[in-house]
Coordinates of C-alpha atoms and ligand atoms in Angstrom, one line a residue:
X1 CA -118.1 -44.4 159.0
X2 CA -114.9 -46.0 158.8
X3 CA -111.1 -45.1 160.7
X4 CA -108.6 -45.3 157.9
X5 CA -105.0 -45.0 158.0
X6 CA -103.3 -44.3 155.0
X7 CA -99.2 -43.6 154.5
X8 CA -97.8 -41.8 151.8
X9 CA -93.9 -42.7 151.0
X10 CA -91.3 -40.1 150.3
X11 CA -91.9 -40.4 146.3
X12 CA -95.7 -39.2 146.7
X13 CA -94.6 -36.7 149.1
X14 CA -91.7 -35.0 147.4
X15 CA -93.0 -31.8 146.7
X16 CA -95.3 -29.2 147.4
X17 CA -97.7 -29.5 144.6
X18 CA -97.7 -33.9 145.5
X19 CA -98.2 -33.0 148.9
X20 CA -101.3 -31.0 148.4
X21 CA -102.3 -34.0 145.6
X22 CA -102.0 -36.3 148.7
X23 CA -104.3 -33.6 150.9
X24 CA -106.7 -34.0 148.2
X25 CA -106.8 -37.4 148.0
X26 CA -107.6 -37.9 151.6
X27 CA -110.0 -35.1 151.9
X28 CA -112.0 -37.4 149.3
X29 CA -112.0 -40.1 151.5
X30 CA -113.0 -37.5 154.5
X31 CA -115.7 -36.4 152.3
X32 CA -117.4 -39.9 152.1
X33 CA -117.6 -39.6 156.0
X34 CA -114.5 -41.1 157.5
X35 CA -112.0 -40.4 160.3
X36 CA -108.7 -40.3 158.5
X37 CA -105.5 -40.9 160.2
X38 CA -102.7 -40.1 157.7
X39 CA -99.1 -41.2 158.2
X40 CA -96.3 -39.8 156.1
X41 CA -92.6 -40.4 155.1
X42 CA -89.7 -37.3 154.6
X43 CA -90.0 -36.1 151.1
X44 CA -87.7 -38.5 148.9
X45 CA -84.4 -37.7 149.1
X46 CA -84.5 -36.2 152.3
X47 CA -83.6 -39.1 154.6
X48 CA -80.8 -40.1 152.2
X49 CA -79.7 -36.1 152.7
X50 CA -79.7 -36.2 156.3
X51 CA -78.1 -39.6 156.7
X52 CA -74.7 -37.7 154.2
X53 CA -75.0 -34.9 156.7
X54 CA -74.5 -36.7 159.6
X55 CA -71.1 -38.9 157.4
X56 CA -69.6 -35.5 157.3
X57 CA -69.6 -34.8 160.7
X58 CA -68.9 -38.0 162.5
X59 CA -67.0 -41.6 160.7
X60 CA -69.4 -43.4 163.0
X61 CA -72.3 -40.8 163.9
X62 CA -73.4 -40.7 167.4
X63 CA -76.5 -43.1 166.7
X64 CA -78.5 -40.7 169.4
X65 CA -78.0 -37.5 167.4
X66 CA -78.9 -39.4 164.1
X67 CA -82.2 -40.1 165.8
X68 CA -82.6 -36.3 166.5
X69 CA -81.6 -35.3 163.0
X70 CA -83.3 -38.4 160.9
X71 CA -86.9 -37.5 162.7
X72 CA -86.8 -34.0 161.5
X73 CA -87.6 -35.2 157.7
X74 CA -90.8 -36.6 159.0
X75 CA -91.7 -33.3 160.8
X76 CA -91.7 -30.9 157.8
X77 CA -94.0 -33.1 155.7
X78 CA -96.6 -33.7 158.8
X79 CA -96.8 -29.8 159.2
X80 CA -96.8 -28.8 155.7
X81 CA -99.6 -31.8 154.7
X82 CA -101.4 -30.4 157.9
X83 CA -101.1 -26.6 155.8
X84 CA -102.3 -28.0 152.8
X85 CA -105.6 -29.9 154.8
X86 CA -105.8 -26.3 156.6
X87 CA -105.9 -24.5 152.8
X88 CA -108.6 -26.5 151.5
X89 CA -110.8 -25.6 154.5
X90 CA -110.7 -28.4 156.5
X91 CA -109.3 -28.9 160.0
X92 CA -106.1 -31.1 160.5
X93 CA -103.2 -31.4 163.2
X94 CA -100.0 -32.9 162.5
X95 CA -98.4 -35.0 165.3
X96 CA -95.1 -36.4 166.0
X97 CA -94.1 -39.5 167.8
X98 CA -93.2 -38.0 171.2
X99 CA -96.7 -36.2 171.0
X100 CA -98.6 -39.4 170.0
X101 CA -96.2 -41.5 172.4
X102 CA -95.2 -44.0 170.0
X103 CA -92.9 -45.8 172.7
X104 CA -90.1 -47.5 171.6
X105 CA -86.7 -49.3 173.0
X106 CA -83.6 -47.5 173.2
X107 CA -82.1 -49.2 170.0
X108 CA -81.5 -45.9 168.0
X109 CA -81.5 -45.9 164.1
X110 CA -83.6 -49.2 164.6
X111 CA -85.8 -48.8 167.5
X112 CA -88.9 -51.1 167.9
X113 CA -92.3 -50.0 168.7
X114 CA -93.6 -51.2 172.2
X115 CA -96.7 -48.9 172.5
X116 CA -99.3 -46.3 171.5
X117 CA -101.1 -44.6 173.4
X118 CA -104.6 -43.8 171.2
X119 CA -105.9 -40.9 172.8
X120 CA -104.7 -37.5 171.7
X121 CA -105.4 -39.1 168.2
X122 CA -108.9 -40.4 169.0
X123 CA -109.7 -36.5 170.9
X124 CA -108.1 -35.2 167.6
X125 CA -110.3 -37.6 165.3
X126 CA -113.7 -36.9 167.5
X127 CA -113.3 -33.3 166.6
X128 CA -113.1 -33.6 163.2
X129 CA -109.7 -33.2 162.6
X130 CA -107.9 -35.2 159.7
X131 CA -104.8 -36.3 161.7
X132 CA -101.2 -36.6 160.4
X133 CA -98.5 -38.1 162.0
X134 CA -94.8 -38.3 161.5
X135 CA -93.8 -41.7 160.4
X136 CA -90.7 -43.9 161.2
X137 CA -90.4 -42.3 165.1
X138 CA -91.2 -42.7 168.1
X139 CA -89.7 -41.8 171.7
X140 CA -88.4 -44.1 174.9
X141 CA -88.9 -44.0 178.2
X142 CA -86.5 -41.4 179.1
X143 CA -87.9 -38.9 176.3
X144 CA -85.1 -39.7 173.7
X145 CA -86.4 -39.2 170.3
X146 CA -85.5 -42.9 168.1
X147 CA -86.2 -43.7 164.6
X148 CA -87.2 -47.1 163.2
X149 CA -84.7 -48.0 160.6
X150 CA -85.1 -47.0 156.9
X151 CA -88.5 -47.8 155.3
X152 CA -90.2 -47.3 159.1
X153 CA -92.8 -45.4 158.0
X154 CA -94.7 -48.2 157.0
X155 CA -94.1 -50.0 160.5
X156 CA -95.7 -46.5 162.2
X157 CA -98.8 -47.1 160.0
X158 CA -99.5 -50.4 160.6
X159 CA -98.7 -50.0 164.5
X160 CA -101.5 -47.1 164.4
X161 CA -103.6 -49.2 162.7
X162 CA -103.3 -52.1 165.0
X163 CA -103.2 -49.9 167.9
X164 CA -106.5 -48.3 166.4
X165 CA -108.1 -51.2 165.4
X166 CA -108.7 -49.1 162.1
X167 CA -111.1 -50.7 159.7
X168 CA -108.3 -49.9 156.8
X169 CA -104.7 -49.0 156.1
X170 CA -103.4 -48.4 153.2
X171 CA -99.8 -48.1 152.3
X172 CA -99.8 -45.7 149.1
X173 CA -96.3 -45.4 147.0
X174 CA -94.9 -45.2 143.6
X175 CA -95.6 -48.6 142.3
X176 CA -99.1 -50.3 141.7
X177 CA -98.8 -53.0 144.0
X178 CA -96.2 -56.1 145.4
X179 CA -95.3 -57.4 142.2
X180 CA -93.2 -60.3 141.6
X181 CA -90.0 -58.7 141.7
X182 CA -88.6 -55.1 141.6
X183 CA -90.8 -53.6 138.6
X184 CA -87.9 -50.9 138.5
X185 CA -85.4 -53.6 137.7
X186 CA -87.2 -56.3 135.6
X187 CA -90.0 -54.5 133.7
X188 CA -91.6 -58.2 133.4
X189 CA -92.9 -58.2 136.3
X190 CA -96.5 -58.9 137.3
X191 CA -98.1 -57.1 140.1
X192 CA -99.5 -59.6 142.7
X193 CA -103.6 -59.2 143.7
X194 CA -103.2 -60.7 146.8
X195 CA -100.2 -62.2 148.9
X196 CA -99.9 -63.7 152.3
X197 CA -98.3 -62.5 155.5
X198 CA -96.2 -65.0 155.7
X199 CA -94.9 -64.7 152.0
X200 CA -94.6 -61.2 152.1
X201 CA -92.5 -61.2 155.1
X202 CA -89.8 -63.7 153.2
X203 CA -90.3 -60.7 150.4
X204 CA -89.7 -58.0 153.0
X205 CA -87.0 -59.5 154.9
X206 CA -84.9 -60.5 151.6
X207 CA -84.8 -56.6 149.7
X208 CA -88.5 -56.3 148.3
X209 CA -88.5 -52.8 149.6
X210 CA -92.2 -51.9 149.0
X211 CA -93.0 -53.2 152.4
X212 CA -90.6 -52.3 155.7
X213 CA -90.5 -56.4 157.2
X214 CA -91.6 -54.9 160.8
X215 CA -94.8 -53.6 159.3
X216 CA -95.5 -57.3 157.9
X217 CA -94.7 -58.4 161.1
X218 CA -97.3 -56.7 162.7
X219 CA -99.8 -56.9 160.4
X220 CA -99.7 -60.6 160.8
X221 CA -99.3 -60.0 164.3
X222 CA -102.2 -57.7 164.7
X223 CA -104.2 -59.5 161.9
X224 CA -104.1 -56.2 159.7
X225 CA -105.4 -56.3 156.5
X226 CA -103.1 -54.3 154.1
X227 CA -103.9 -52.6 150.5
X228 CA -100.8 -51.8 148.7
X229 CA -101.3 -49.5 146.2
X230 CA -100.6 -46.4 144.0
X231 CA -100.7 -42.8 145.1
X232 CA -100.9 -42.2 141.2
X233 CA -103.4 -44.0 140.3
X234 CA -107.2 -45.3 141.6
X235 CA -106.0 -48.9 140.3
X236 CA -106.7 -51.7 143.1
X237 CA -103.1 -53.0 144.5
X238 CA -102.1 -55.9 146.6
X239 CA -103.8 -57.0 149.0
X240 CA -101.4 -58.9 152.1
X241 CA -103.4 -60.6 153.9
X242 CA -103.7 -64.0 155.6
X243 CA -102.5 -67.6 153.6
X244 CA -105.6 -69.2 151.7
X245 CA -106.0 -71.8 149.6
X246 CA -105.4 -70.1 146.3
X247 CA -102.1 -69.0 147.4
X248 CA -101.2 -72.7 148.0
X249 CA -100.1 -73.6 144.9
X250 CA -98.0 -70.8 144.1
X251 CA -94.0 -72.5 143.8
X252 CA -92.2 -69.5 143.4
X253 CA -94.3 -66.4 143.7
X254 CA -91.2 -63.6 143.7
X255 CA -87.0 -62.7 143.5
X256 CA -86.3 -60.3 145.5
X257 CA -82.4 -58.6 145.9
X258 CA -80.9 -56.8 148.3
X259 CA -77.8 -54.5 148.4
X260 CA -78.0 -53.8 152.1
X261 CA -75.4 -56.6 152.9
X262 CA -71.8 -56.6 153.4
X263 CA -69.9 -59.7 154.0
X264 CA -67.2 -60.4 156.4
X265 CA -64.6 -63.0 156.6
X266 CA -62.1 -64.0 159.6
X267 CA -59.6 -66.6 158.1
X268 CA -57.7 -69.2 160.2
X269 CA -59.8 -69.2 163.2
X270 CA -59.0 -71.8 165.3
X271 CA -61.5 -74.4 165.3
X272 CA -62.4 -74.9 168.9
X273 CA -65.8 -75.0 171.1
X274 CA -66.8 -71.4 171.8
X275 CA -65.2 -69.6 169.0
X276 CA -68.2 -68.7 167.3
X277 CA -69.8 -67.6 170.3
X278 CA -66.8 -65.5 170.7
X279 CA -67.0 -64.0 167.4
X280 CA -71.0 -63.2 167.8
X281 CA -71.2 -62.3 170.9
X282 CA -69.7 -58.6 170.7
X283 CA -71.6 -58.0 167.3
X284 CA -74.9 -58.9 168.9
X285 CA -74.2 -57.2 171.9
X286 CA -74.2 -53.7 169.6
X287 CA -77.1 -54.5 168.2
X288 CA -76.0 -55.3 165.0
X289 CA -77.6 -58.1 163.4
X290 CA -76.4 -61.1 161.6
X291 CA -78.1 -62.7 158.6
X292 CA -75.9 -65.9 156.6
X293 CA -73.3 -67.4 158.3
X294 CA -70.8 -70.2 156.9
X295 CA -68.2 -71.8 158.5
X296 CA -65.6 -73.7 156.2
X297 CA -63.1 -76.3 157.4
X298 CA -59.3 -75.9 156.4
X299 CA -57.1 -78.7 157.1
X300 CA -55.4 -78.9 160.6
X301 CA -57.5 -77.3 163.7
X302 CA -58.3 -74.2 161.7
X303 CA -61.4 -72.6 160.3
X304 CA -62.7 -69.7 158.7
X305 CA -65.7 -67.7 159.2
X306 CA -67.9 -66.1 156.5
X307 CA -71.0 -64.0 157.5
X308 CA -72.9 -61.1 156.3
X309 CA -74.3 -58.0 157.9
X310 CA -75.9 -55.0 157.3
X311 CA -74.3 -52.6 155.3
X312 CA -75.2 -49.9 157.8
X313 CA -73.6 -51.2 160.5
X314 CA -70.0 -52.7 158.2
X315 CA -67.6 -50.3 159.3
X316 CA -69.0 -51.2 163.2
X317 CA -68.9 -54.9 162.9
X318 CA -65.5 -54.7 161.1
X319 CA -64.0 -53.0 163.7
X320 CA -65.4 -55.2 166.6
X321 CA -64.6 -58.2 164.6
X322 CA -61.2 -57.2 164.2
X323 CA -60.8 -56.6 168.3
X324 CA -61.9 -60.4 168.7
X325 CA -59.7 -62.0 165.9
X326 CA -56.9 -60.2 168.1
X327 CA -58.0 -62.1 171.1
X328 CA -58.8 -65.0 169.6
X329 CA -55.5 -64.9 167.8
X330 CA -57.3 -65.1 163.7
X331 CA -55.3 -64.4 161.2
X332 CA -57.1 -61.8 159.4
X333 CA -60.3 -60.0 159.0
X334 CA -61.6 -58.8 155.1
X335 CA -64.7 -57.7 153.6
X336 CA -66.7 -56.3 151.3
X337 CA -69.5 -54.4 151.2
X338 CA -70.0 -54.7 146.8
X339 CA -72.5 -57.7 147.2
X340 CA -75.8 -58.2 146.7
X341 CA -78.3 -61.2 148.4
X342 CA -80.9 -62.4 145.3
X343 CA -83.7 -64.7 147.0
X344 CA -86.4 -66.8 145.2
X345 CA -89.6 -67.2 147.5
X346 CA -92.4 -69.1 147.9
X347 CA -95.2 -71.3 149.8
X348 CA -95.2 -73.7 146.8
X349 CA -91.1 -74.6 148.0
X350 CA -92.1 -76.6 150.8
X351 CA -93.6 -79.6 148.3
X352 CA -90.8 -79.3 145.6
X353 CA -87.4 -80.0 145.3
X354 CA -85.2 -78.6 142.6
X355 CA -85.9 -75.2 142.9
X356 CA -82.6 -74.0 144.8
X357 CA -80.7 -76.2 141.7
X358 CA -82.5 -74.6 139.2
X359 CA -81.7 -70.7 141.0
X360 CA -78.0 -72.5 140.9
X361 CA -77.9 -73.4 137.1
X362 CA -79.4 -70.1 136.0
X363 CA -77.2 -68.1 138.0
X364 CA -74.3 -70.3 136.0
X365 CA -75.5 -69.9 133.1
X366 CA -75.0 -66.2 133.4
X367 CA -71.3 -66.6 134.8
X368 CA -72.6 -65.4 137.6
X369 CA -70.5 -66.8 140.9
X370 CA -72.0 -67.9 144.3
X371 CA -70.4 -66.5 147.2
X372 CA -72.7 -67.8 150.1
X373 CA -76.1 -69.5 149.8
X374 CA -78.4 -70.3 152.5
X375 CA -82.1 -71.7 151.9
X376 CA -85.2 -71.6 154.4
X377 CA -88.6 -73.5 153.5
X378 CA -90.3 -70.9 151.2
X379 CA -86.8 -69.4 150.2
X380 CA -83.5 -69.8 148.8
X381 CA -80.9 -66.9 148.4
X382 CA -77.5 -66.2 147.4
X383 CA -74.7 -64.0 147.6
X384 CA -73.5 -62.7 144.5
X385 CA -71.2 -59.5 143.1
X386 CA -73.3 -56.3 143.4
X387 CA -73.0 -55.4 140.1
X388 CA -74.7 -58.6 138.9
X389 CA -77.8 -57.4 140.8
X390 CA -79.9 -56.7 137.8
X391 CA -78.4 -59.1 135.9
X392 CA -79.6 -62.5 138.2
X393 CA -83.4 -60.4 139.0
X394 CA -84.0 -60.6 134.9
X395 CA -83.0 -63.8 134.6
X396 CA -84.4 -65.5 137.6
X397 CA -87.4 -63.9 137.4
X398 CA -87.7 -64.9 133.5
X399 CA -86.7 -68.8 134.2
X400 CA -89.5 -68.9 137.2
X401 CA -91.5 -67.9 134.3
X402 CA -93.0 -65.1 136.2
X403 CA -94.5 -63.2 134.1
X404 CA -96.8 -65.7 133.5
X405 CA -99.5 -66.1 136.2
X406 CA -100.6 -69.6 135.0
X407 CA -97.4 -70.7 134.0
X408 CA -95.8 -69.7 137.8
X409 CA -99.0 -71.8 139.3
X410 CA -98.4 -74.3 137.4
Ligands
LIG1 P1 -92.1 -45.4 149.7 O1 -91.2 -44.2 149.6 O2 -93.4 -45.2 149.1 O3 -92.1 -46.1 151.0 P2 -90.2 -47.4 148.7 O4 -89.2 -46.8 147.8 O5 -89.8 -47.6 150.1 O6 -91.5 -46.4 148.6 O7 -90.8 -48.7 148.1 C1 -91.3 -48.7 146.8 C2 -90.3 -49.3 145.9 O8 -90.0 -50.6 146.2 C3 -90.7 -49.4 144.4 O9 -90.4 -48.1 143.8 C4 -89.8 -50.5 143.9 O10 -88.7 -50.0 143.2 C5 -89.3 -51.2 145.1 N1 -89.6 -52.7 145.1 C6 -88.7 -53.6 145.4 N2 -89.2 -54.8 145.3 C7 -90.5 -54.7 144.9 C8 -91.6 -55.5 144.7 N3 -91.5 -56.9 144.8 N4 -92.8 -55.0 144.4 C9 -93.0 -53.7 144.3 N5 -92.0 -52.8 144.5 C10 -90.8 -53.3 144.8
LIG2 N1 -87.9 -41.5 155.7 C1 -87.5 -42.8 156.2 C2 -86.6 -43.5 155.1 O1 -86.3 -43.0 154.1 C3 -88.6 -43.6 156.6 C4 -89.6 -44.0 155.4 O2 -89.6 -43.4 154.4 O3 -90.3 -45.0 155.6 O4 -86.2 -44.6 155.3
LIG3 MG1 -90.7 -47.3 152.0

C-alpha cells in the first residue's frame, strides 16, 4: 500500500462532469489499496477571473485581500471533488491550507511554504478517507490566509509529498509530459521521458509553465521523484528526477518563452558607486524580484540602467523606480511590458561553445531584434518583442533540431 499524491490543474478540473472524471480516476488508484492524497487547482479560468475582479476594484489591489479572494478558487473545487468521491460511495474530506496548516511567510500573492503539519491528513488517511486539499495556499503565523503565486498548486503538491514522504506524486494536466518546448506553440515538439532537477528548474524558471519552479525546487530539495503526465490519457509522462548519465550528453534539451516580463529603463543615471544599490534597493525591499539587468555606459559620468521584472508587479516597480530616479536626479524612467524572454537550455551547454551565437544568428535570420541577453551555464535567453514569441519558439526549436531525439544528442 502506497501514499500517493496526485494534483489535478485547472484544465482537468474545469467542469463538473471532469471533476467527477478526476474522482474516478483516483478512486481507481484507491481501489488498488492506496491512501490517496489529492491536490487540486481552481477550475481554469477561474484564477484569471478573480485576479480581473480584484483590477476593477483597486489600480494596485490590496495584496492581503487578493490572498482572501485568489484562495477561494481552490476551495470550490476541493469541496465539489470531495462531493463527487462522496457520490460514488466512498469517503473523502476536502481541506484547505489554514486547516492542513500549510505555513507560509507573509509575502502575499507569492508566499513561500515553511511548514506542514501532517497530522489531520494522516488521521484523515488512517480512516479511509481519500483527502483533498486546496492547492496554491497556505496561512502565516498570524492566521492570514496567502497564496503562492500563479501555477502554486504544483508547489502545494510537492511540499505534501515531501512533507509526507509519499511514495508518489504525480502532477496530472493537459499535456502528456515536459516536452521540449511549449507543444501548444511549436507542434514539433517531442515530449521528454525523463529530465533532471536541475534542467527542469532552468525550464521552470525561464516560462515552461507545466512545472511551478518552487515545486522543482523542492523536489530536488526533498529528493521527490515526479511523474508528469496526462489527466486524459493512461500514456507514461516525464519523469523529473535526479541528473544521470544519459542525460549528460543532451546540448540543448528545450526553448522555453516567457511573457511574464516587463522591462524597465532609467536613462542618464549618473554613474557613481552606490547607484545601483540605490536603484534596487526599494524594489527588493517590496518584494519584487529582479531577473536581467544591464548597465550601458554613455559618454561623460552618465549611465543607464536596463532591467526586467515581473509583469505582475510593473505598474509597482515603475512607480518606486520613478521615486528613486527623482532622488537620484535620472533623467527619465520608460518601459514596456510587450516583451517576451526566449531561453535555450541545457546540461550539454557547459562543454560547448557556440550555442548562444547560433540562438543569435537564428533569431537574425528571422529579423527578430535582441533587446537584452544574459546567459547562465545550461542557459542562454533573450529579450525580444512579444509578438515574436511564437515566431523565435518555432524556429529555435527547429534549428536545435529538436524534434529529433538522436539528432539533439548528437
Ligand atoms: P495546469 O493547469 O495543469 O497546472 P498549466 O497550464 O499550468 O497546467 O501547465 C500546462 C501547460 O504548460 C501546457 O498546456 C503547455 O501549454 C504549457 N507548457 C509550456 N512549456 C511547456 C513544456 N516545455 N512542456 C509541456 N508543456 C508546456
Ligand atoms: N489557480 C492558481 C493559478 O491559476 C494556482 C494553480 O493553478 O496552480 O495560478
Ligand atoms: Mg500549472
Amino acid at each position: 500500500m502506497a501514499l500517493i499524491v496526485q494534483k489535478f490543474g485547472g484544465t482537468s478540473v474545469a467542469n463538473p462532469e471532469k471533476i467527477k472524471a478526476v474522482a474516478n480516476r483516483v478512486l481507481s488508484c484507491k481501489n488498488e489499496g492506496h491512501r490517496m492524497v489529492v491536490v487540486l487547482s481552481a477550475m481554469a479560468g477561474e484564477t484569471n477571473r478573480l485576479v480581473s475582479l480584484a483590477n476593477q476594484m483597486q489600480a494596485i489591489p490590496d495584496p492581503r485581500e487578493m490572498d482572501v479572494l485568489l484562495s477561494t478558487g481552490e476551495q470550490a473545487t476541493v469541496a465539489l471533488f470531495a462531493m463527487a468521491i462522496k457520490e460514488a460511495g466512498y469517503e473523502a474530506v476536502s481541506l484547505l491550507g489554514d486547516q492542513v496548516k500549510i505555513i507560509t511567510d507573509t509575502m502575499h500573492t507569492k508566499a513561500r511554504i515553511q511548514s506542514i503539519d501532517t497530522d489531520l491528513i494522516l488521521r484523515h488517511l488512517d480512516q479511509g478517507r481519500v483527502v483533498t486539499v486546496a492547492g496554491f495556499q497556505g496561512i502565516t503565523e498570524d492566521n492570514d490566509i496567502t497564496t503562492l503565486g500563479r501555477g502554486g498548486s504544483d508547489t502545494t503538491a510537492v511540499a505534501l509529498a515531501a512533507a509526507l514522504a509519499a511514495d508518489q506524486c504525480e502532477i496530472f494536466t493537459d499535456v502528456e509530459g515536459v516536452y521540449t518546448t511549449d507543444p501548444n506553440v511549436c507542434a514539433a515538439a517531442r515530449k521528454i521521458d525523463k529530465i533532471s532537477y536541475e534542467e527542469m528548474l532552468e525550464l521552470a524558471s525561464l516560462g515552461a509553465k507545466v512545472l511551478d519552479i518552487r515545486s522543482v525546487g523542492f523536489a530536488k530539495r526533498y529528493k521527490v521523484p515526479l511523474h508528469v503526465r496526462s489527466t486524459f490519457t493512461n500514456t507514461e509522462g516525464t519523469w523529473v528526477v535526479e541528473e544521470d548519465e544519459s542525460m549528460e550528453s543532451m546540448l540543448v534539451s528545450g526553448v522555453t518563452y516567457s511573457k511574464n516580463e516587463a522591462r524597465i529603463t532609467v536613462s542618464k543615471v549618473p554613474d557613481t558607486p552606490g547607484t545601483a544599490s540605490k536603484i534596487f534597493w526599494p524594489i527588493s525591499d517590496a518584494g519584487i524580484i529582479v531577473d536581467m539587468i544591464i548597465q550601458n555606459t554613455r559618454a561623460g559620468d552618465m549611465t543607464d540602467m536596463t532591467f526586467t521584472v515581473p509583469r505582475t508587479d510593473y505598474k509597482k516597480a515603475l512607480t518606486i523606480v520613478q521615486k528613486v530616479a527623482e532622488e537620484i536626479g535620472a533623467e527619465s524612467v520608460t518601459g514596456s511590458d510587450n516583451i517576451a524572454k526566449i531561453s535555450i537550455v541545457g546540461v550539454g551547454m557547459r562543454n560547448h561553445s557556440g550555442i548562444a551565437t547560433t540562438m543569435f544568428h537564428v533569431l537574425a535570420k528571422e529579423g527578430i531584434n535582441i533587446m537584452m541577453i544574459s546567459t547562465s551555464e545550461i542557459k542562454v535567453s533573450c529579450v525580444i518583442e512579444e509578438k515574436y514569441t511564437e515566431l523565435a519558439v518555432r524556429a529555435l526549436h527547429e534549428a536545435f533540431a529538436l524534434d529529433r531525439a538522436e539528432l539533439a544528442n548528437a
